[in-house]
Structure formats: C-alpha cells, structure tokens
PDB file of C-alpha atoms in Angstrom:
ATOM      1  CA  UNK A  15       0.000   0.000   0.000  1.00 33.00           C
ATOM      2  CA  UNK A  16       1.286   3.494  -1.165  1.00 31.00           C
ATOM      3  CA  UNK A  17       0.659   6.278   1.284  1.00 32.00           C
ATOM      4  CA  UNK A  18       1.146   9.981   0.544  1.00 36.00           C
ATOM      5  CA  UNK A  19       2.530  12.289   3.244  1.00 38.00           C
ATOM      6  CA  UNK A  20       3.051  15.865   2.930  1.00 42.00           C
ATOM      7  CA  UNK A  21       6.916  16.851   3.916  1.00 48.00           C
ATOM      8  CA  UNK A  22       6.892  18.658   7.244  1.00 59.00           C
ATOM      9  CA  UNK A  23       9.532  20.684   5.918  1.00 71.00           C
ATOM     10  CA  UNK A  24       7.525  21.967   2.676  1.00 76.00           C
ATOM     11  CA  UNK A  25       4.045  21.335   3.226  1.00 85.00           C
ATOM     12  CA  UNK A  26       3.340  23.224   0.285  1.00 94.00           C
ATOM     13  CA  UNK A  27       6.049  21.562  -2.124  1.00 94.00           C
ATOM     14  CA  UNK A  28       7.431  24.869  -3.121  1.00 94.00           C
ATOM     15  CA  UNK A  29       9.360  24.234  -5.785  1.00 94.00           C
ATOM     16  CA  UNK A  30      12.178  26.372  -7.548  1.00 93.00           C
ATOM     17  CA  UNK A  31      14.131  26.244 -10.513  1.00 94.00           C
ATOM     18  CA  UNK A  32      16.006  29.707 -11.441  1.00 92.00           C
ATOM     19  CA  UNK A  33      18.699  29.800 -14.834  1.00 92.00           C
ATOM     20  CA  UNK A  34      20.947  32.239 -15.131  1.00 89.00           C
ATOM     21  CA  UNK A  35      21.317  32.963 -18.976  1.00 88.00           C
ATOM     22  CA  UNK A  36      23.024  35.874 -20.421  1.00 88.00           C
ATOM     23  CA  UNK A  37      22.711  38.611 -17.330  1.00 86.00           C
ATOM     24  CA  UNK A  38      19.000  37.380 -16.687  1.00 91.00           C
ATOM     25  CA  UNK A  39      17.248  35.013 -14.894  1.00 92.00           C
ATOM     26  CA  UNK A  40      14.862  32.615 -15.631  1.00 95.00           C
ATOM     27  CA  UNK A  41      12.495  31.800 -12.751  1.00 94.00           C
ATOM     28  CA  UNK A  42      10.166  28.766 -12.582  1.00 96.00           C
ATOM     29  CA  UNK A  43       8.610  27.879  -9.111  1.00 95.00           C
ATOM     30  CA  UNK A  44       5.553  26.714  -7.795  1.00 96.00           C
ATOM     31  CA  UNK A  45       3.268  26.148  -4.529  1.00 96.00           C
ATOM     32  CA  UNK A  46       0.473  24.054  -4.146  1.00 96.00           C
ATOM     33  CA  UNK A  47      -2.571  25.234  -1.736  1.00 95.00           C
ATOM     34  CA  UNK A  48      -5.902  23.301  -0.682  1.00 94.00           C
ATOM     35  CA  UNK A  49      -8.084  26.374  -1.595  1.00 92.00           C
ATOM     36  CA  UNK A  50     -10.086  26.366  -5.285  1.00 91.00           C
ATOM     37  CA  UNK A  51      -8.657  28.354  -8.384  1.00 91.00           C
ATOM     38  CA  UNK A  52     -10.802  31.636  -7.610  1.00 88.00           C
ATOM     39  CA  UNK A  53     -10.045  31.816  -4.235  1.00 90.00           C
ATOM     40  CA  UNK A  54      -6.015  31.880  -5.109  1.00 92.00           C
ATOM     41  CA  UNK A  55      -7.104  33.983  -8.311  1.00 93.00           C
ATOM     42  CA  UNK A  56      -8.563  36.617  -5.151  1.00 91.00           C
ATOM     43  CA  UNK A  57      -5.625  36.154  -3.094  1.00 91.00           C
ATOM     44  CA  UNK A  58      -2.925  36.752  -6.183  1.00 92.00           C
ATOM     45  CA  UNK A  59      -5.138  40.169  -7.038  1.00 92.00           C
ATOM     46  CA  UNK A  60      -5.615  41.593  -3.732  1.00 89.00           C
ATOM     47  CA  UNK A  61      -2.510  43.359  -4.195  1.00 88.00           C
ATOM     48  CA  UNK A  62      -3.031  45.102  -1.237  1.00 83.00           C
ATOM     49  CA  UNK A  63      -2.410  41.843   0.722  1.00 75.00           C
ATOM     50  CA  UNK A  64       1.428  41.788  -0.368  1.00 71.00           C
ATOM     51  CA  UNK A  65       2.186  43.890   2.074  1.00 71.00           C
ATOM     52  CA  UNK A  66       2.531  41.492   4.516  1.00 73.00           C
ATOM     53  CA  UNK A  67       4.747  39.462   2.539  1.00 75.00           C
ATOM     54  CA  UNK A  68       8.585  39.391   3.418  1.00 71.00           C
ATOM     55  CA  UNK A  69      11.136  42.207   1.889  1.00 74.00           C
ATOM     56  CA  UNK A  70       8.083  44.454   0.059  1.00 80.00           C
ATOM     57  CA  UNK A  71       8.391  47.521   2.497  1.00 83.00           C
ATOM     58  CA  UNK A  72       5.770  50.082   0.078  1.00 86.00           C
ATOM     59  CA  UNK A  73       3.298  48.940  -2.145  1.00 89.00           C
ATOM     60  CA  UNK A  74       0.272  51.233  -4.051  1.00 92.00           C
ATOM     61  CA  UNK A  75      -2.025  50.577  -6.623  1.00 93.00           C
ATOM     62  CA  UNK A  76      -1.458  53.540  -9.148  1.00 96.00           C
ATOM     63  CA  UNK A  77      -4.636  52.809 -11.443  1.00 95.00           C
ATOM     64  CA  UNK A  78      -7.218  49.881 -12.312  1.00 94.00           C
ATOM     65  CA  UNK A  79      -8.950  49.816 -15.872  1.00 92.00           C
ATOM     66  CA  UNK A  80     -10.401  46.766 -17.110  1.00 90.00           C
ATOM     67  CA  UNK A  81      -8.334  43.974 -16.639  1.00 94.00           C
ATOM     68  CA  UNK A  82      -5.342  46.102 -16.284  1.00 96.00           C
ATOM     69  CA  UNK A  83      -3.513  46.986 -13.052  1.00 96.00           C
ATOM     70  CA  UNK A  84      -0.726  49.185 -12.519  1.00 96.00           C
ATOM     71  CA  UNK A  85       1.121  48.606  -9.198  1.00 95.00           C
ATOM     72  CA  UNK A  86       4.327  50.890  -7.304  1.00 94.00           C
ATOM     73  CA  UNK A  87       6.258  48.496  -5.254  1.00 88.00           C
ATOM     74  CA  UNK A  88       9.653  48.678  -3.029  1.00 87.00           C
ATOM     75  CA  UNK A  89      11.561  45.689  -1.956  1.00 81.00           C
ATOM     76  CA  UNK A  90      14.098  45.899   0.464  1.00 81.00           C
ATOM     77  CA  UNK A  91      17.230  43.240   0.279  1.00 76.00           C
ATOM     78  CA  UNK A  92      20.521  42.648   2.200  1.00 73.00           C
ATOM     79  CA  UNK A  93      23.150  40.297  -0.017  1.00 67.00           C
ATOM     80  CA  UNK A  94      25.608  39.762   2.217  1.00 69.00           C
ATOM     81  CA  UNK A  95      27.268  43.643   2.322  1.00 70.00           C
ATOM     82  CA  UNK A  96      25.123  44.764  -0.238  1.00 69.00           C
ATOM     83  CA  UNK A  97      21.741  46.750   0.412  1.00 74.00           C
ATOM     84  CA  UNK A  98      19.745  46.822  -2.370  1.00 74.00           C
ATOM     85  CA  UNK A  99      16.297  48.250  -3.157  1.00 79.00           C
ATOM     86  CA  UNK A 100      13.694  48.023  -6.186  1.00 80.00           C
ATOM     87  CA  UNK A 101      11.359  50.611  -6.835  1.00 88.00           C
ATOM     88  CA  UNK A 102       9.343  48.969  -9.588  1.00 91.00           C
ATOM     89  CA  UNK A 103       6.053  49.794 -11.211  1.00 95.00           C
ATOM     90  CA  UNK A 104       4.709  46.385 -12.390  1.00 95.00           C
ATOM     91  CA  UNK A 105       1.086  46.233 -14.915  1.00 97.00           C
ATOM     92  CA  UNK A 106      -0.272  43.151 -14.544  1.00 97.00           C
ATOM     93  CA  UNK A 107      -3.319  41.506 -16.761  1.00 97.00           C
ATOM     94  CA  UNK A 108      -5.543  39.605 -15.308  1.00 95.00           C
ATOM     95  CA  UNK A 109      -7.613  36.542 -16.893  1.00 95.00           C
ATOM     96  CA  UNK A 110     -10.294  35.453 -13.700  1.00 92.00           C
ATOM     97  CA  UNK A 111      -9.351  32.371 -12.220  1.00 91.00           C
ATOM     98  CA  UNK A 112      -6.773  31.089 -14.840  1.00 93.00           C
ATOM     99  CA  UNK A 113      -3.745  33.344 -15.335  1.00 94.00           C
ATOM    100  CA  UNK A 114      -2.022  36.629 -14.040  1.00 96.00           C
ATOM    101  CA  UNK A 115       0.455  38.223 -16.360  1.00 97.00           C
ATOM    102  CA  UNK A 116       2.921  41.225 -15.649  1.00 97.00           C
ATOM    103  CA  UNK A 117       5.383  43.206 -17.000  1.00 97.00           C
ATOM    104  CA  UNK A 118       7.594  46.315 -15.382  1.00 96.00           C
ATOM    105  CA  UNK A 119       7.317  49.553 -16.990  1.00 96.00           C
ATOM    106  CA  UNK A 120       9.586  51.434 -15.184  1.00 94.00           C
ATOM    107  CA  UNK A 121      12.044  51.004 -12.074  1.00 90.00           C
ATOM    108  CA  UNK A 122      15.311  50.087 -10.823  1.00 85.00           C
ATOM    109  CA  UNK A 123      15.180  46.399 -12.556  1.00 87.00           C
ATOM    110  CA  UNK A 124      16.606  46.693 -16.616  1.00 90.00           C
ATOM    111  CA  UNK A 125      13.527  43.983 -17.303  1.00 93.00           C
ATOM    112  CA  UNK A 126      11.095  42.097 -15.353  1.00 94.00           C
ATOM    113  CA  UNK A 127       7.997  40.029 -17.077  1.00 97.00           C
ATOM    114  CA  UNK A 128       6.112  37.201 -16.249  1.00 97.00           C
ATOM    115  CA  UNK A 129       3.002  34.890 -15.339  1.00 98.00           C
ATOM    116  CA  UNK A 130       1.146  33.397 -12.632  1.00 97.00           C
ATOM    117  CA  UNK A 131      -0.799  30.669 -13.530  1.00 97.00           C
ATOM    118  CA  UNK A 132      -3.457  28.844 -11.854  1.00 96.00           C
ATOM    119  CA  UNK A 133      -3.622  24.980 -12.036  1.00 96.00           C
ATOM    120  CA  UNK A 134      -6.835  23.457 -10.375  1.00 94.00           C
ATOM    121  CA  UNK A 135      -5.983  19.538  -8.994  1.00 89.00           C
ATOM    122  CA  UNK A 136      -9.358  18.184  -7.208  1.00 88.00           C
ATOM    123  CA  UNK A 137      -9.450  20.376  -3.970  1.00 88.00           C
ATOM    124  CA  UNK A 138      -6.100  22.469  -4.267  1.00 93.00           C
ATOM    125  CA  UNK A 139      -4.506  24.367  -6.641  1.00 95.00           C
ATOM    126  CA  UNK A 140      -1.137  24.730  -8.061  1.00 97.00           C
ATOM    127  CA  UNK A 141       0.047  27.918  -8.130  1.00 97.00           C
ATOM    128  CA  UNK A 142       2.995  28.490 -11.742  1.00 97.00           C
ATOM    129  CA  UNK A 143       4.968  31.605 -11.633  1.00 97.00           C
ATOM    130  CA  UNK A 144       6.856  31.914 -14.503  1.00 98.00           C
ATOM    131  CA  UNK A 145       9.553  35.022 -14.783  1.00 96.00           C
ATOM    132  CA  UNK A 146      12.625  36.471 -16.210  1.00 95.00           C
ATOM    133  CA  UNK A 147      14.128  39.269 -14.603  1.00 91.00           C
ATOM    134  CA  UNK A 148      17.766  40.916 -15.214  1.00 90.00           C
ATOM    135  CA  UNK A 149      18.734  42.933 -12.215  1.00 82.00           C
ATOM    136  CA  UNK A 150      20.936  45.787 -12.825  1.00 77.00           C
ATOM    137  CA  UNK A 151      23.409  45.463  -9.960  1.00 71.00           C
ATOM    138  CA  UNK A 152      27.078  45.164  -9.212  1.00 67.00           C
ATOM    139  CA  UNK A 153      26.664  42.254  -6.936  1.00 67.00           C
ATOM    140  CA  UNK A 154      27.926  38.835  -8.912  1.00 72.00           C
ATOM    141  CA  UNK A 155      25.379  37.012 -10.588  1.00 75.00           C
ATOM    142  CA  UNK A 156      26.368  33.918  -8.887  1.00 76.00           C
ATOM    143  CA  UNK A 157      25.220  35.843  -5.141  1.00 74.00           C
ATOM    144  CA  UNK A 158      22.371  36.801  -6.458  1.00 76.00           C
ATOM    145  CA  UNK A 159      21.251  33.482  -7.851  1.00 79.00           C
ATOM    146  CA  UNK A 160      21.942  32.080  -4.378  1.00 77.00           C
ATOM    147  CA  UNK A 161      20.295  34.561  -2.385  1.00 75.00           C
ATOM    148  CA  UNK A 162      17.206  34.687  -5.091  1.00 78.00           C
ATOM    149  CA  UNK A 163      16.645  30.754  -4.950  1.00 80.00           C
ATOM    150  CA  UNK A 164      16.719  30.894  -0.694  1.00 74.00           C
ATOM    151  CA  UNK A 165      14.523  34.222  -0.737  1.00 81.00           C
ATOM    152  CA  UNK A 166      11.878  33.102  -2.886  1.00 85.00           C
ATOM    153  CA  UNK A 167      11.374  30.103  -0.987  1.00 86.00           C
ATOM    154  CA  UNK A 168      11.057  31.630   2.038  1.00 85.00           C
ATOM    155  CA  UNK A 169       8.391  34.514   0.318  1.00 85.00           C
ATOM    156  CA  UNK A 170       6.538  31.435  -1.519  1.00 90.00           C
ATOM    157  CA  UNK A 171       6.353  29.260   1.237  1.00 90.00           C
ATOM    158  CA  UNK A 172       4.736  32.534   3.113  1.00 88.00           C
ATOM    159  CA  UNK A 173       2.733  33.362   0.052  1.00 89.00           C
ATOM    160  CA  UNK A 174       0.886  30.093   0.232  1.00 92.00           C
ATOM    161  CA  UNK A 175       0.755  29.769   3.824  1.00 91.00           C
ATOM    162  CA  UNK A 176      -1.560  33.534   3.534  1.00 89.00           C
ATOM    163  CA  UNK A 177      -3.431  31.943   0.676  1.00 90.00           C
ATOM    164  CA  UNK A 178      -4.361  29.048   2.351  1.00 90.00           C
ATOM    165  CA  UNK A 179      -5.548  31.409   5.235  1.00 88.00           C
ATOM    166  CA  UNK A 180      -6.811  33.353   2.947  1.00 84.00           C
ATOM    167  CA  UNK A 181     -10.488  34.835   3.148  1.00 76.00           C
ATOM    168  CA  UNK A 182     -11.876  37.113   0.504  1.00 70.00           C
ATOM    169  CA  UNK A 183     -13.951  40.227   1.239  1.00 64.00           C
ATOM    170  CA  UNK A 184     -16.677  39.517  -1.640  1.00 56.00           C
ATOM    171  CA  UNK A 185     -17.930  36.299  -2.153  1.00 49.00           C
ATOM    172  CA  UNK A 186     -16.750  34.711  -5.344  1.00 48.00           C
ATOM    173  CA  UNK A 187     -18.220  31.721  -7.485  1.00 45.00           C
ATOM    174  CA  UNK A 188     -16.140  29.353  -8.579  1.00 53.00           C
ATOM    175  CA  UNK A 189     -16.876  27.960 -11.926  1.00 48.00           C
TER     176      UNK A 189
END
C-alpha cells in the first residue's frame, strides 16, 4: 500500500528552478494550496495583501482599468554587504481564475515580465509563476542566484501559507 505524506519541511512543495542565462534570470517555481482556483485567483489580485509578505516595504495601486492593473512596489534586500532596493512599477493583466500576467514599466530592474498561472488539482490548486528578470546590480550574478533561490522560498512558502488562510472580502463563485 502506497501512502502519501506531505513533507513537514515543505508542506506546500514549493518548488524552484532559477537559470541564469546571459545577465537574466529565468524563474520557474511553484506552490500548491488546498483552496479552489478563484479563491487563489482573489488572493494573487488583492494586491493590497502583499504587504505582509517578506522584503516588500511600500506597495500602491497607481490605477485599475479593465483587466489592467498598474502597481508601485519597493523591496528591500541585504546580499551579504550589499543593500539593495527596487522601486518597480509592475502592470499586470488579469484573466479570472486562470492566469495573471505582468510586466515592469519602469524602475530600478533593466527587465522584469512574467506569469502566474493557476492549475486546479481536485481540492487544491497549483500555483505556476513563470519570470525572467535581469537585475541591474554590481553584486555577482552567482550571489544573487543564491540569495534569489533561498529568498523566494522563504516569500513562496509565506505566500501560500496567507493563501491558504486566505479569506476574501466579496464572495466569489467558482466555476
């Protein structure tokens, strides 16, 4: 008999993959949480809400038309000796339950675009996001790729750990 546990130490199997290639890096990670699609689709667009996640010190939505959403964010980072911040002002376009795409247009990062995606799996669902960002800094690609892979599984891990607490203010229906 085959019996599936959860691991204590990811409950949430966060899962990271990042490539350097060519000054950039390519980001692929994932977290899984026992909530339905619109729920995490509610939790993803309540920008708002990031506020409470680790290193984003300022965060305002600048306008809303549509499906279109510009937000002002500032993340805060210590690499080893290095402080850094990123002032970034990210659009994202939004797709209802399914998909959550982004791009910067303007701030401190020389390019930043991506998705989340939404993967429903019976009761849960797996949360994609899918990114390539080149950072213009003078700390050494290799310290940032180490730093980046340990950071963003401590902000995932928190990020579905808020979604799976996660309540939203309207009621939504799930299709």
């Amino acid at each position: 008999m085959q019996v599936a546990a959860q691991d204590s130490d990811n409950p949430f199997n966060v899962q990271i993959n990042i490539k350097p290639t060519n000054g950039r890096f390519h980001i692929n990670a994932n977290y899984t949480v026992p909530i339905q699609p619109c729920n995490a689709y509610a939790f993803l667009t309540d920008y708002e809400a990031s506020k409470n996640i680790a290193g984003i010190i300022d965060l305002k939505i600048l306008s809303r038309s549509a499906n279109k959403v510009r937000v002002s964010r500032t993340l805060e980072e210590d690499i080893l000796f290095f402080h850094i911040q990123l002032k970034t002002v990210v659009e994202y376009t939004e797709v209802p339950y399914q998909l959550l795409s982004f791009e910067q247009v303007s701030g401190d990062a020389k390019y930043y675009k991506g998705t989340w995606r939404l993967v429903p799996d019976k009761d849960r669902t797996t949360v994609k996001y899918d990114a390539v960002v080149e950072l213009d800094s003078i700390v050494p690609m290799a310290i940032i790729e180490y730093f980046m892979k340990n950071n963003l599984h401590e902000r995932l891990e928190s990020m579905a750990q808020k979604a799976a607490q996660y309540k939203p203010t309207a009621l939504l229906a799930c299709r």
